[in-house]
Short mmCIF file of C-alpha atoms in Angstrom, two decimals:
data_model
loop_
_atom_site.label_atom_id
_atom_site.label_comp_id
_atom_site.label_asym_id
_atom_site.label_seq_id
_atom_site.Cartn_x
_atom_site.Cartn_y
_atom_site.Cartn_z
CA GLU A 1 -19.86 155.87 113.98
CA ALA A 2 -20.47 152.13 113.95
CA GLY A 3 -23.59 150.95 112.16
CA VAL A 4 -26.34 148.61 113.28
CA ALA A 5 -24.88 145.21 114.05
CA GLN A 6 -26.75 141.94 113.63
CA SER A 7 -25.83 138.34 114.19
CA PRO A 8 -25.82 135.74 112.91
CA ARG A 9 -25.84 136.68 109.23
CA TYR A 10 -27.21 133.33 108.16
CA LYS A 11 -29.08 130.59 109.95
CA ILE A 12 -30.51 127.29 108.76
CA ILE A 13 -32.79 125.32 111.05
CA GLU A 14 -35.34 122.56 110.90
CA LYS A 15 -39.00 123.38 111.40
CA ARG A 16 -40.12 123.28 115.02
CA GLN A 17 -36.64 124.28 116.20
CA SER A 18 -35.90 127.53 118.00
CA VAL A 19 -33.73 130.38 116.83
CA ALA A 20 -32.60 133.74 118.19
CA PHE A 21 -31.32 136.84 116.46
CA TRP A 22 -29.35 139.63 118.05
CA CYS A 23 -29.23 143.31 117.19
CA ASN A 24 -27.07 146.12 118.52
CA PRO A 25 -28.30 149.52 117.30
CA ILE A 26 -26.22 152.59 116.76
CA SER A 27 -25.09 154.05 120.05
CA GLY A 28 -27.58 156.56 121.41
CA HIS A 29 -30.44 155.49 119.17
CA ALA A 30 -33.61 155.38 121.20
CA THR A 31 -35.85 153.50 118.79
CA LEU A 32 -35.24 149.99 117.52
CA TYR A 33 -37.24 148.09 114.93
CA TRP A 34 -37.40 144.45 113.87
CA TYR A 35 -38.66 143.76 110.38
CA GLN A 36 -39.40 140.54 108.51
CA GLN A 37 -38.60 140.67 104.80
CA ILE A 38 -39.84 137.72 102.78
CA LEU A 39 -38.16 137.29 99.42
CA GLY A 40 -39.65 139.66 96.85
CA GLN A 41 -41.53 141.73 99.41
CA GLY A 42 -40.94 144.89 101.37
CA PRO A 43 -40.02 144.86 105.03
CA LYS A 44 -42.88 144.22 107.41
CA LEU A 45 -42.63 145.65 110.89
CA LEU A 46 -42.70 143.01 113.62
CA ILE A 47 -41.97 145.10 116.66
CA GLN A 48 -40.83 148.59 117.57
CA PHE A 49 -39.12 149.55 120.82
CA GLN A 50 -38.52 152.96 122.27
CA ASN A 51 -35.76 152.50 124.80
CA ASN A 52 -36.85 149.31 126.56
CA GLY A 53 -40.58 149.75 126.04
CA VAL A 54 -42.69 148.30 123.24
CA VAL A 55 -44.32 150.91 120.99
CA ASP A 56 -45.92 148.58 118.45
CA ASP A 57 -46.04 144.81 118.27
CA SER A 58 -49.35 144.47 116.49
CA GLN A 59 -47.90 142.35 113.67
CA LEU A 60 -45.74 140.11 115.82
CA PRO A 61 -47.04 136.50 115.88
CA LYS A 62 -46.93 136.29 119.61
CA ASP A 63 -47.63 132.58 119.78
CA ARG A 64 -44.17 131.90 118.39
CA PHE A 65 -42.23 135.17 118.23
CA SER A 66 -40.87 137.13 121.15
CA ALA A 67 -38.52 140.07 121.45
CA GLU A 68 -36.90 141.99 124.22
CA ARG A 69 -34.72 145.01 124.74
CA LEU A 70 -34.09 144.77 128.43
CA LYS A 71 -31.60 147.58 128.98
CA GLY A 72 -32.78 149.79 126.15
CA VAL A 73 -29.72 149.02 124.04
CA ASP A 74 -29.36 145.71 122.22
CA SER A 75 -32.27 143.45 121.40
CA THR A 76 -33.03 139.80 120.81
CA LEU A 77 -35.74 138.37 118.58
CA LYS A 78 -36.70 134.74 119.13
CA ILE A 79 -38.80 132.28 117.17
CA GLN A 80 -40.02 129.17 118.95
CA PRO A 81 -41.03 126.92 117.25
CA ALA A 82 -40.10 127.91 113.71
CA LYS A 83 -42.34 127.21 110.72
CA LEU A 84 -41.46 126.95 107.06
CA GLU A 85 -43.11 130.31 106.37
CA ASP A 86 -40.72 132.02 108.74
CA SER A 87 -37.98 131.75 106.12
CA ALA A 88 -37.05 135.37 105.49
CA VAL A 89 -34.48 138.02 106.17
CA TYR A 90 -34.87 139.61 109.57
CA LEU A 91 -33.80 143.23 109.55
CA CYS A 92 -33.01 145.36 112.53
CA ALA A 93 -33.07 149.14 112.26
CA SER A 94 -32.69 152.05 114.61
CA THR A 95 -33.44 155.74 114.70
CA LYS A 96 -32.03 158.42 116.92
CA SER A 97 -35.31 160.08 117.58
CA PRO A 98 -37.69 159.15 120.29
CA THR A 99 -41.32 159.02 119.36
CA GLY A 100 -42.43 162.42 118.19
CA LEU A 101 -39.60 163.31 115.87
CA ALA A 102 -40.34 161.52 112.64
CA TYR A 103 -37.76 163.19 110.44
CA ASN A 104 -34.83 161.05 111.39
CA GLU A 105 -33.93 158.27 109.01
CA GLN A 106 -33.77 154.62 109.91
CA PHE A 107 -30.39 152.96 109.84
CA PHE A 108 -30.53 149.29 108.91
CA GLY A 109 -28.35 146.39 109.83
CA PRO A 110 -27.21 143.79 107.27
CA GLY A 111 -29.98 141.40 108.26
CA THR A 112 -30.13 137.74 109.24
CA ARG A 113 -31.19 135.35 106.51
CA LEU A 114 -33.19 132.52 108.06
CA THR A 115 -33.95 129.32 106.20
CA VAL A 116 -36.39 126.88 107.78
CA LEU A 117 -36.26 123.37 106.30
CA ALA B 1 -53.19 151.64 108.49
CA GLN B 2 -51.28 153.41 105.80
CA THR B 3 -50.49 151.51 102.61
CA VAL B 4 -47.68 152.11 100.17
CA THR B 5 -47.92 150.85 96.60
CA GLN B 6 -45.12 150.40 94.11
CA SER B 7 -46.70 149.26 90.87
CA GLN B 8 -43.47 148.48 89.02
CA PRO B 9 -41.92 145.24 90.28
CA GLU B 10 -39.04 145.58 87.81
CA MET B 11 -37.52 148.40 85.83
CA SER B 12 -34.49 148.69 83.61
CA VAL B 13 -32.49 151.66 82.36
CA GLN B 14 -29.52 152.16 80.11
CA GLU B 15 -26.42 153.46 81.79
CA ALA B 16 -26.34 157.30 81.75
CA GLU B 17 -30.07 157.50 81.05
CA THR B 18 -32.86 158.64 83.38
CA VAL B 19 -35.43 156.41 85.05
CA THR B 20 -38.44 157.16 87.20
CA LEU B 21 -39.76 154.81 89.87
CA SER B 22 -43.33 155.32 90.98
CA CYS B 23 -44.89 155.16 94.43
CA THR B 24 -48.34 155.96 95.70
CA TYR B 25 -49.64 155.85 99.22
CA ASP B 26 -52.88 155.99 101.06
CA THR B 27 -53.29 158.10 104.18
CA SER B 28 -55.72 160.37 105.96
CA GLU B 29 -52.95 162.28 107.68
CA SER B 30 -51.86 165.73 106.58
CA ASP B 31 -48.33 165.58 107.95
CA TYR B 32 -45.90 162.74 107.40
CA TYR B 33 -42.56 161.86 105.88
CA LEU B 34 -41.72 159.92 102.75
CA PHE B 35 -38.50 158.09 102.01
CA TRP B 36 -36.85 156.16 99.25
CA TYR B 37 -34.49 153.40 100.36
CA LYS B 38 -32.05 151.43 98.25
CA GLN B 39 -31.25 147.79 98.98
CA PRO B 40 -28.31 146.43 96.97
CA PRO B 41 -27.78 142.68 96.66
CA SER B 42 -25.78 142.72 99.93
CA ARG B 43 -29.17 143.55 101.53
CA GLN B 44 -28.14 146.49 103.73
CA MET B 45 -30.80 149.09 103.21
CA ILE B 46 -29.64 152.69 102.87
CA LEU B 47 -31.53 155.94 102.63
CA VAL B 48 -31.59 157.60 99.22
CA ILE B 49 -33.79 160.62 99.78
CA ARG B 50 -36.54 161.92 102.06
CA GLN B 51 -39.38 164.39 101.77
CA GLU B 52 -41.41 166.18 104.40
CA ALA B 53 -45.07 166.35 103.44
CA TYR B 54 -45.39 169.96 104.57
CA LYS B 55 -42.74 171.08 102.13
CA GLN B 56 -43.90 171.90 98.62
CA GLN B 57 -40.40 171.87 97.20
CA ASN B 58 -39.28 168.53 95.88
CA ALA B 59 -36.22 167.04 97.54
CA THR B 60 -33.05 166.45 95.56
CA GLU B 61 -29.84 164.63 96.40
CA ASN B 62 -27.29 164.81 93.61
CA ARG B 63 -28.59 162.54 90.82
CA PHE B 64 -31.71 161.61 92.78
CA SER B 65 -34.83 163.74 92.91
CA VAL B 66 -38.46 163.21 93.77
CA ASN B 67 -41.73 164.37 92.32
CA PHE B 68 -44.01 164.79 95.31
CA GLN B 69 -47.67 165.31 94.49
CA LYS B 70 -49.43 165.55 97.82
CA ALA B 71 -52.97 165.80 96.51
CA ALA B 72 -52.44 162.77 94.29
CA LYS B 73 -50.56 160.97 97.10
CA SER B 74 -47.74 160.24 94.69
CA PHE B 75 -44.04 160.16 95.41
CA SER B 76 -41.86 159.15 92.45
CA LEU B 77 -38.09 158.87 92.38
CA LYS B 78 -36.09 160.06 89.41
CA ILE B 79 -32.56 158.81 88.91
CA SER B 80 -30.56 160.83 86.41
CA ASP B 81 -27.37 159.71 84.69
CA SER B 82 -27.91 156.16 85.88
CA GLN B 83 -24.83 154.26 86.98
CA LEU B 84 -24.15 150.55 87.32
CA GLY B 85 -24.03 150.99 91.07
CA ASP B 86 -27.63 152.16 91.08
CA ALA B 87 -28.80 148.61 90.40
CA ALA B 88 -30.73 147.52 93.46
CA MET B 89 -34.17 147.12 94.99
CA TYR B 90 -35.78 150.46 95.73
CA PHE B 91 -38.35 150.78 98.47
CA CYS B 92 -40.70 153.64 99.01
CA ALA B 93 -41.57 154.20 102.68
CA TYR B 94 -44.07 156.30 104.59
CA ARG B 95 -43.54 157.42 108.15
CA THR B 96 -46.50 158.51 110.18
CA MET B 97 -46.38 161.46 112.54
CA ASN B 98 -48.81 159.78 114.87
CA THR B 99 -47.81 158.12 118.11
CA GLY B 100 -45.15 155.56 117.36
CA ASN B 101 -43.95 157.06 114.09
CA GLN B 102 -44.17 153.71 112.36
CA PHE B 103 -42.69 153.10 108.95
CA TYR B 104 -44.66 151.45 106.16
CA PHE B 105 -42.82 150.05 103.15
CA GLY B 106 -43.88 149.29 99.62
CA THR B 107 -43.12 145.99 97.92
CA GLY B 108 -40.14 147.38 96.06
CA THR B 109 -38.95 147.93 92.51
CA SER B 110 -35.98 146.00 91.20
CA LEU B 111 -33.84 148.30 89.05
CA THR B 112 -31.47 146.87 86.47
CA VAL B 113 -28.88 149.14 84.87
CA ILE B 114 -27.83 148.01 81.41
CA PRO B 115 -24.25 148.86 80.42
#
């Protein structure tokens, strides 16, 4: 089966510009996650979707970050405007299980490395 | 919120030797899942091994095994017969059984394998 797809793989922008990342999870996976991974740190959850609904967005900086998963399949994460501290790798992951079945592993995409100058 | 602590930012091991990576976590839950993920330099994270908290038996996957101490809230990863391909960042992760089943990751341990 195809893995989690993300694009672009790399992005360089100036501060105050906007950027969008795309993620296509594994087919049939109900839950989708966006993580921010700053160099030298572990992934930090930004937002979690189950189908097209938001389960957790408590750590999403909502003044500049937004995400959607309109049809419950692929998802877009946007940053507007970007700040220097947004430089990080943005990871998308998916799990087959809906909420309630915690055993299933997360499958990760290759990530998008964002550099804000 | 749950916290996951990896106290070893960097570790090294000689090829063919054994190394243990440590992980502790803080939780008030009695049921949860624990995972070790590997992130090679290409940055795609892959699952190494997982453990259900309700199981007393430690999980094993070929050369990888865990030492799960529930009372101590400790979850260490042992890699036996280390290979060059084991070099990577290793992340310990906790998954809650509460609504949302969120994952919480540690800060990672960078493992170097010396030929």
